[in-house]
Short mmCIF file of C-alpha atoms in Angstrom, two decimals:
data_model
loop_
_atom_site.label_atom_id
_atom_site.label_comp_id
_atom_site.label_asym_id
_atom_site.label_seq_id
_atom_site.Cartn_x
_atom_site.Cartn_y
_atom_site.Cartn_z
CA MET A 2 18.77 14.69 3.82
CA GLY A 3 17.30 11.21 3.94
CA LYS A 4 14.80 9.43 6.17
CA GLY A 5 14.61 12.32 8.65
CA LYS A 6 13.48 14.68 5.91
CA GLU A 7 11.01 12.10 4.61
CA ASN A 8 9.55 11.80 8.11
CA LYS A 9 9.12 15.58 8.13
CA ILE A 10 7.23 15.46 4.83
CA GLN A 11 5.12 12.58 6.14
CA SER A 12 4.21 14.56 9.27
CA ALA A 13 3.08 17.46 7.09
CA ILE A 14 0.94 15.20 4.89
CA ALA A 15 -0.63 13.39 7.84
CA GLY A 16 -1.32 16.62 9.72
CA ALA A 17 -2.86 18.27 6.67
CA LEU A 18 -5.03 15.23 5.93
CA GLN A 19 -6.34 15.11 9.49
CA VAL A 20 -7.45 18.75 9.32
CA TYR A 21 -8.65 18.89 5.70
CA CYS A 22 -10.55 15.59 5.99
CA GLN A 23 -11.87 16.05 9.52
CA ASP A 24 -15.46 15.64 8.32
CA ARG A 25 -14.76 12.43 6.41
CA SER A 26 -14.12 9.87 9.16
CA LEU A 27 -10.43 9.67 8.33
CA GLN A 28 -8.36 6.76 9.64
CA LEU A 29 -4.58 7.07 9.23
CA PHE A 30 -1.94 4.44 9.92
CA PRO A 31 1.82 5.05 9.51
CA PRO A 32 3.68 1.72 9.80
CA TYR A 33 7.01 1.69 11.62
CA ALA A 34 10.08 1.20 9.44
CA ASN A 35 10.47 -2.40 10.63
CA GLN A 36 6.88 -3.12 9.53
CA GLN A 37 7.56 -2.07 5.94
CA GLY A 38 8.70 -4.39 3.16
CA GLU A 39 7.48 -6.70 0.43
CA ASN A 40 6.33 -9.88 2.19
CA LEU A 41 2.72 -10.71 3.00
CA ARG A 42 2.74 -9.38 6.57
CA LYS A 43 4.55 -6.13 5.78
CA TYR A 44 3.21 -2.81 4.50
CA CYS A 45 4.30 -1.61 1.05
CA GLY A 46 4.19 2.11 1.91
CA ASP A 47 4.78 4.77 4.56
CA LEU A 48 1.24 6.01 5.14
CA PHE A 49 -2.17 4.36 4.77
CA GLY A 50 -5.58 5.91 5.23
CA LEU A 51 -9.29 5.40 4.75
CA LEU A 52 -11.77 8.20 4.10
CA ASP A 53 -15.38 7.41 4.96
CA ASN A 54 -14.36 3.73 4.88
CA ALA A 55 -14.37 4.12 1.10
CA ASP A 56 -11.36 5.98 -0.32
CA LEU A 57 -8.04 4.23 0.20
CA ILE A 58 -4.87 6.29 0.67
CA ALA A 59 -1.62 4.35 0.19
CA LEU A 60 1.50 6.51 0.00
CA GLU A 61 5.26 6.05 -0.23
CA ILE A 62 6.71 9.36 1.00
CA LYS A 63 9.77 10.98 -0.57
CA GLU A 64 11.55 14.26 0.07
CA LEU A 65 12.34 16.32 -3.03
CA ASP A 66 15.42 18.53 -3.10
CA VAL A 67 13.54 21.28 -4.90
CA ALA A 68 16.63 23.24 -5.97
CA GLN A 69 18.12 20.20 -7.71
CA GLY A 70 14.86 18.51 -8.64
CA ILE A 71 15.93 15.12 -7.28
CA PHE A 72 15.01 12.66 -4.54
CA PRO A 73 18.22 12.39 -2.45
CA ALA A 74 17.04 9.14 -0.82
CA PHE A 75 15.50 7.44 -3.87
CA ASP A 76 15.83 3.64 -3.66
CA ASP A 77 15.76 1.66 -6.92
CA SER A 78 14.97 -1.63 -5.17
CA GLN A 79 12.10 -0.04 -3.29
CA HIS A 80 10.82 1.42 -6.57
CA ASP A 81 10.89 -2.02 -8.20
CA ILE A 82 8.80 -3.39 -5.33
CA ALA A 83 6.35 -0.49 -5.65
CA MET A 84 5.94 -1.19 -9.38
CA ARG A 85 5.28 -4.87 -8.67
CA PHE A 86 2.44 -3.94 -6.33
CA GLU A 87 1.20 -1.44 -8.89
CA SER A 88 1.13 -4.23 -11.49
CA LEU A 89 -1.20 -6.17 -9.16
CA GLY A 90 -3.62 -3.25 -9.05
CA VAL A 91 -2.67 -2.02 -5.58
CA PRO A 92 -3.21 1.79 -5.62
CA LEU A 93 0.16 2.63 -4.06
CA ALA A 94 1.52 6.07 -5.00
CA TYR A 95 4.51 8.26 -4.24
CA ALA A 96 3.90 11.58 -2.47
CA TYR A 97 6.52 14.32 -2.23
CA ASN A 98 6.92 18.03 -1.54
CA ALA A 99 6.78 20.50 -4.44
CA VAL A 100 8.31 23.34 -2.39
CA GLU A 101 11.18 23.40 0.07
CA THR A 102 9.03 24.40 3.07
CA LEU A 103 5.43 23.24 3.16
CA PRO A 104 2.81 25.50 4.80
CA TYR A 105 2.46 22.92 7.61
CA HIS A 106 6.03 23.78 8.71
CA GLN A 107 5.73 27.55 8.42
CA ARG A 108 5.53 29.51 11.67
CA PRO A 109 3.02 30.91 12.09
CA GLN A 110 1.02 28.58 9.90
CA PRO A 111 -0.81 30.51 7.19
CA PRO A 112 -4.62 30.49 6.86
CA ALA A 113 -5.97 27.32 5.21
CA TRP A 114 -2.55 25.73 5.71
CA ALA A 115 -3.95 22.19 5.46
CA ARG A 116 -5.44 22.77 2.02
CA SER A 117 -2.35 24.60 0.74
CA THR A 118 -0.06 21.88 2.12
CA LEU A 119 -1.96 19.20 0.21
CA ALA A 120 -1.91 21.41 -2.89
CA LEU A 121 1.89 21.58 -2.65
CA VAL A 122 2.36 17.84 -2.26
CA LYS A 123 2.67 15.92 -5.53
CA ARG A 124 1.29 12.44 -6.07
CA SER A 125 2.38 9.90 -8.68
CA THR A 126 1.89 6.19 -9.19
CA PRO A 127 5.23 4.32 -9.38
CA THR A 128 5.56 3.76 -13.14
CA PRO A 129 5.39 7.41 -14.29
CA LEU A 130 7.47 8.73 -11.37
CA PRO A 131 9.87 7.62 -13.08
CA GLY A 132 12.96 7.65 -10.81
CA ARG A 133 15.35 9.86 -8.88
CA VAL A 134 14.41 12.87 -11.03
CA PRO A 135 10.60 13.08 -11.00
CA SER A 136 8.56 14.74 -13.74
CA ALA A 137 6.94 17.01 -11.17
CA ASN A 138 5.12 19.16 -13.73
CA ASP A 139 3.27 16.06 -14.93
CA HIS A 140 2.10 14.94 -11.48
CA GLU A 141 -1.16 16.01 -9.87
CA SER A 142 -1.32 17.38 -6.35
CA LEU A 143 -2.53 15.25 -3.47
CA LEU A 144 -5.35 17.79 -3.04
CA ASP A 145 -6.51 17.29 -6.64
CA TRP A 146 -6.39 13.53 -6.17
CA LEU A 147 -8.43 13.72 -2.96
CA ASN A 148 -11.10 15.77 -4.70
CA GLY A 149 -11.17 13.65 -7.86
CA PRO A 150 -12.47 10.17 -8.77
CA HIS A 151 -10.46 7.25 -7.41
CA GLY A 152 -11.77 4.26 -9.33
CA THR A 153 -12.70 1.25 -7.21
CA ASN A 154 -14.52 2.01 -3.97
CA ALA A 155 -12.68 0.55 -0.99
CA ALA A 156 -15.96 -0.04 0.84
CA ASP A 157 -17.02 -2.31 -2.01
CA LEU A 158 -13.68 -4.09 -1.79
CA PHE A 159 -14.06 -4.63 1.93
CA GLY A 160 -17.57 -5.92 1.33
CA ARG A 161 -16.06 -8.71 -0.73
CA VAL A 162 -14.34 -10.12 2.33
CA HIS A 163 -17.44 -10.06 4.54
CA GLY A 164 -16.09 -7.99 7.43
CA ALA A 165 -12.83 -9.93 7.91
CA VAL A 166 -10.96 -6.74 7.00
CA THR A 167 -12.35 -3.56 8.54
CA ALA A 168 -9.58 -1.16 9.64
CA VAL A 169 -6.74 0.62 7.92
CA ASP A 170 -4.06 -1.28 9.84
CA ASP A 171 -5.45 -4.50 8.33
CA LEU A 172 -4.06 -3.41 4.97
CA ARG A 173 -0.91 -5.48 4.93
CA ASN A 174 0.50 -6.51 1.56
CA GLY A 175 -1.28 -9.86 1.42
CA ILE A 176 -4.65 -8.29 2.16
CA LEU A 177 -4.08 -5.55 -0.43
CA VAL A 178 -3.30 -8.16 -3.07
CA LEU A 179 -6.40 -10.12 -2.04
CA LEU A 180 -8.57 -7.01 -2.37
CA TYR A 181 -7.15 -5.61 -5.58
CA ALA A 182 -5.72 -8.53 -7.58
CA VAL A 183 -8.24 -11.32 -7.02
CA PRO A 184 -11.32 -10.98 -9.27
CA GLU A 185 -14.51 -9.82 -7.59
CA GLN A 186 -16.48 -12.86 -8.70
CA THR A 187 -13.87 -15.17 -7.12
CA LEU A 188 -14.11 -13.47 -3.73
CA ALA A 189 -17.89 -13.27 -3.93
CA ALA A 190 -18.05 -17.05 -4.38
CA LEU A 191 -16.17 -17.79 -1.14
CA THR A 192 -18.07 -18.74 1.99
CA PRO A 193 -17.57 -16.66 5.15
CA ASP A 194 -15.51 -19.47 6.68
CA ASP A 195 -13.29 -19.65 3.60
CA ILE A 196 -12.84 -15.88 3.66
CA ILE A 197 -11.64 -16.09 7.27
CA ARG A 198 -9.24 -18.93 6.41
CA THR A 199 -7.85 -16.95 3.48
CA VAL A 200 -7.44 -13.73 5.46
CA ASN A 201 -5.77 -15.58 8.35
CA VAL A 202 -3.22 -17.16 6.02
CA LEU A 203 -2.38 -13.82 4.42
CA ARG A 204 -2.42 -11.85 7.68
CA ASN A 205 -0.30 -14.22 9.78
CA ASN A 206 2.43 -15.42 7.40
CA ALA A 207 5.32 -13.57 5.79
CA HIS A 208 5.56 -16.19 3.03
CA LEU A 209 3.36 -19.04 1.85
CA SER A 210 4.26 -22.64 2.56
CA TYR A 211 3.34 -25.25 -0.02
CA SER A 212 0.27 -26.32 1.98
CA GLN A 213 -0.88 -22.70 2.33
CA ARG A 214 -0.43 -22.10 -1.37
CA LEU A 215 -2.41 -25.28 -2.06
CA LEU A 216 -5.17 -24.06 0.24
CA LEU A 217 -5.46 -20.79 -1.69
CA GLN A 218 -5.53 -22.71 -4.96
CA ASN A 219 -8.29 -24.99 -3.64
CA LEU A 220 -10.31 -21.96 -2.59
CA MET A 221 -9.67 -19.61 -5.51
CA GLY A 222 -8.46 -21.74 -8.39
CA ALA A 223 -6.27 -19.93 -10.92
CA SER A 224 -6.94 -16.61 -9.16
CA ALA A 225 -4.50 -17.73 -6.45
CA ASP A 226 -1.67 -17.31 -8.97
CA VAL A 227 -1.33 -13.66 -7.89
CA PHE A 228 0.25 -14.93 -4.65
CA HIS A 229 2.98 -17.02 -6.31
CA ARG A 230 5.62 -14.36 -5.73
CA PHE A 231 5.05 -14.69 -1.98
CA VAL A 232 5.94 -18.38 -1.78
CA SER A 233 8.64 -19.17 0.79
CA PRO A 234 12.12 -19.36 -0.76
CA ALA A 235 12.63 -22.66 1.07
CA GLU A 236 9.48 -24.02 -0.55
CA HIS A 237 10.77 -22.99 -3.99
CA GLU A 238 13.92 -25.03 -3.34
CA GLU A 239 12.02 -27.98 -1.88
CA ARG A 240 9.56 -28.20 -4.74
CA GLY A 241 12.39 -27.93 -7.25
CA SER A 242 14.29 -30.86 -5.75
CA LYS A 243 11.45 -33.22 -4.80
CA PRO A 244 8.59 -34.72 -6.81
CA SER A 245 5.27 -33.13 -6.01
CA ARG A 246 2.64 -35.06 -4.12
CA PRO A 247 -0.79 -34.07 -2.92
CA ARG A 248 -1.08 -32.75 0.60
CA PRO A 249 -4.19 -32.59 2.74
CA ARG A 250 -6.27 -29.43 2.75
CA ILE A 251 -5.73 -27.41 5.92
#
């Protein structure tokens, strides 16, 4: 058990989504393991998708040992990170198998295997998971989630950044925080050039330097506070040991 089993569950979910959502212009992007993490340039989950350029799918995949009712590879540190992104409004959720063998892996595959696979995958946001022993009976299926209301429309979110973010592989952590944690009126007030500057800072840097943090504050005011946790550790130390002084806008 472990990452290999999680990859197997992820393959089943991705394969079922591609078939079930074939009429909905589905884009899927599974980051490599070395692309995943908590800094600005990383991805906070295992699988990202867009349906009709509107519905965002953001999943952290886990394998459930159904007989014991536990996640053998549950990671407390990873869960803490997931909850931090959840607290910023990022719609990251856990997805896991509700049965030992999903229809995707059955041979031969049964009729309507894509739909039944999604019906047998559970989905939960990080806070109510709540840990290594999930409350599976309280969690909806991924199929029910797909067919239900999802809150904010991702197409509207992308519209806020004027085309600077268009594809599912653009959805690195910094961009997700920009889309979901910065107020709509703040983004709407930015010029196209300022949007591009903001997106470039968040897309191209793992952590924010002092000058980059100052740039975001100049552009977004107090709304830039959502990025404070992504400040470079070296900058934290530098600012703690030296008096602050204004720096030029970049």
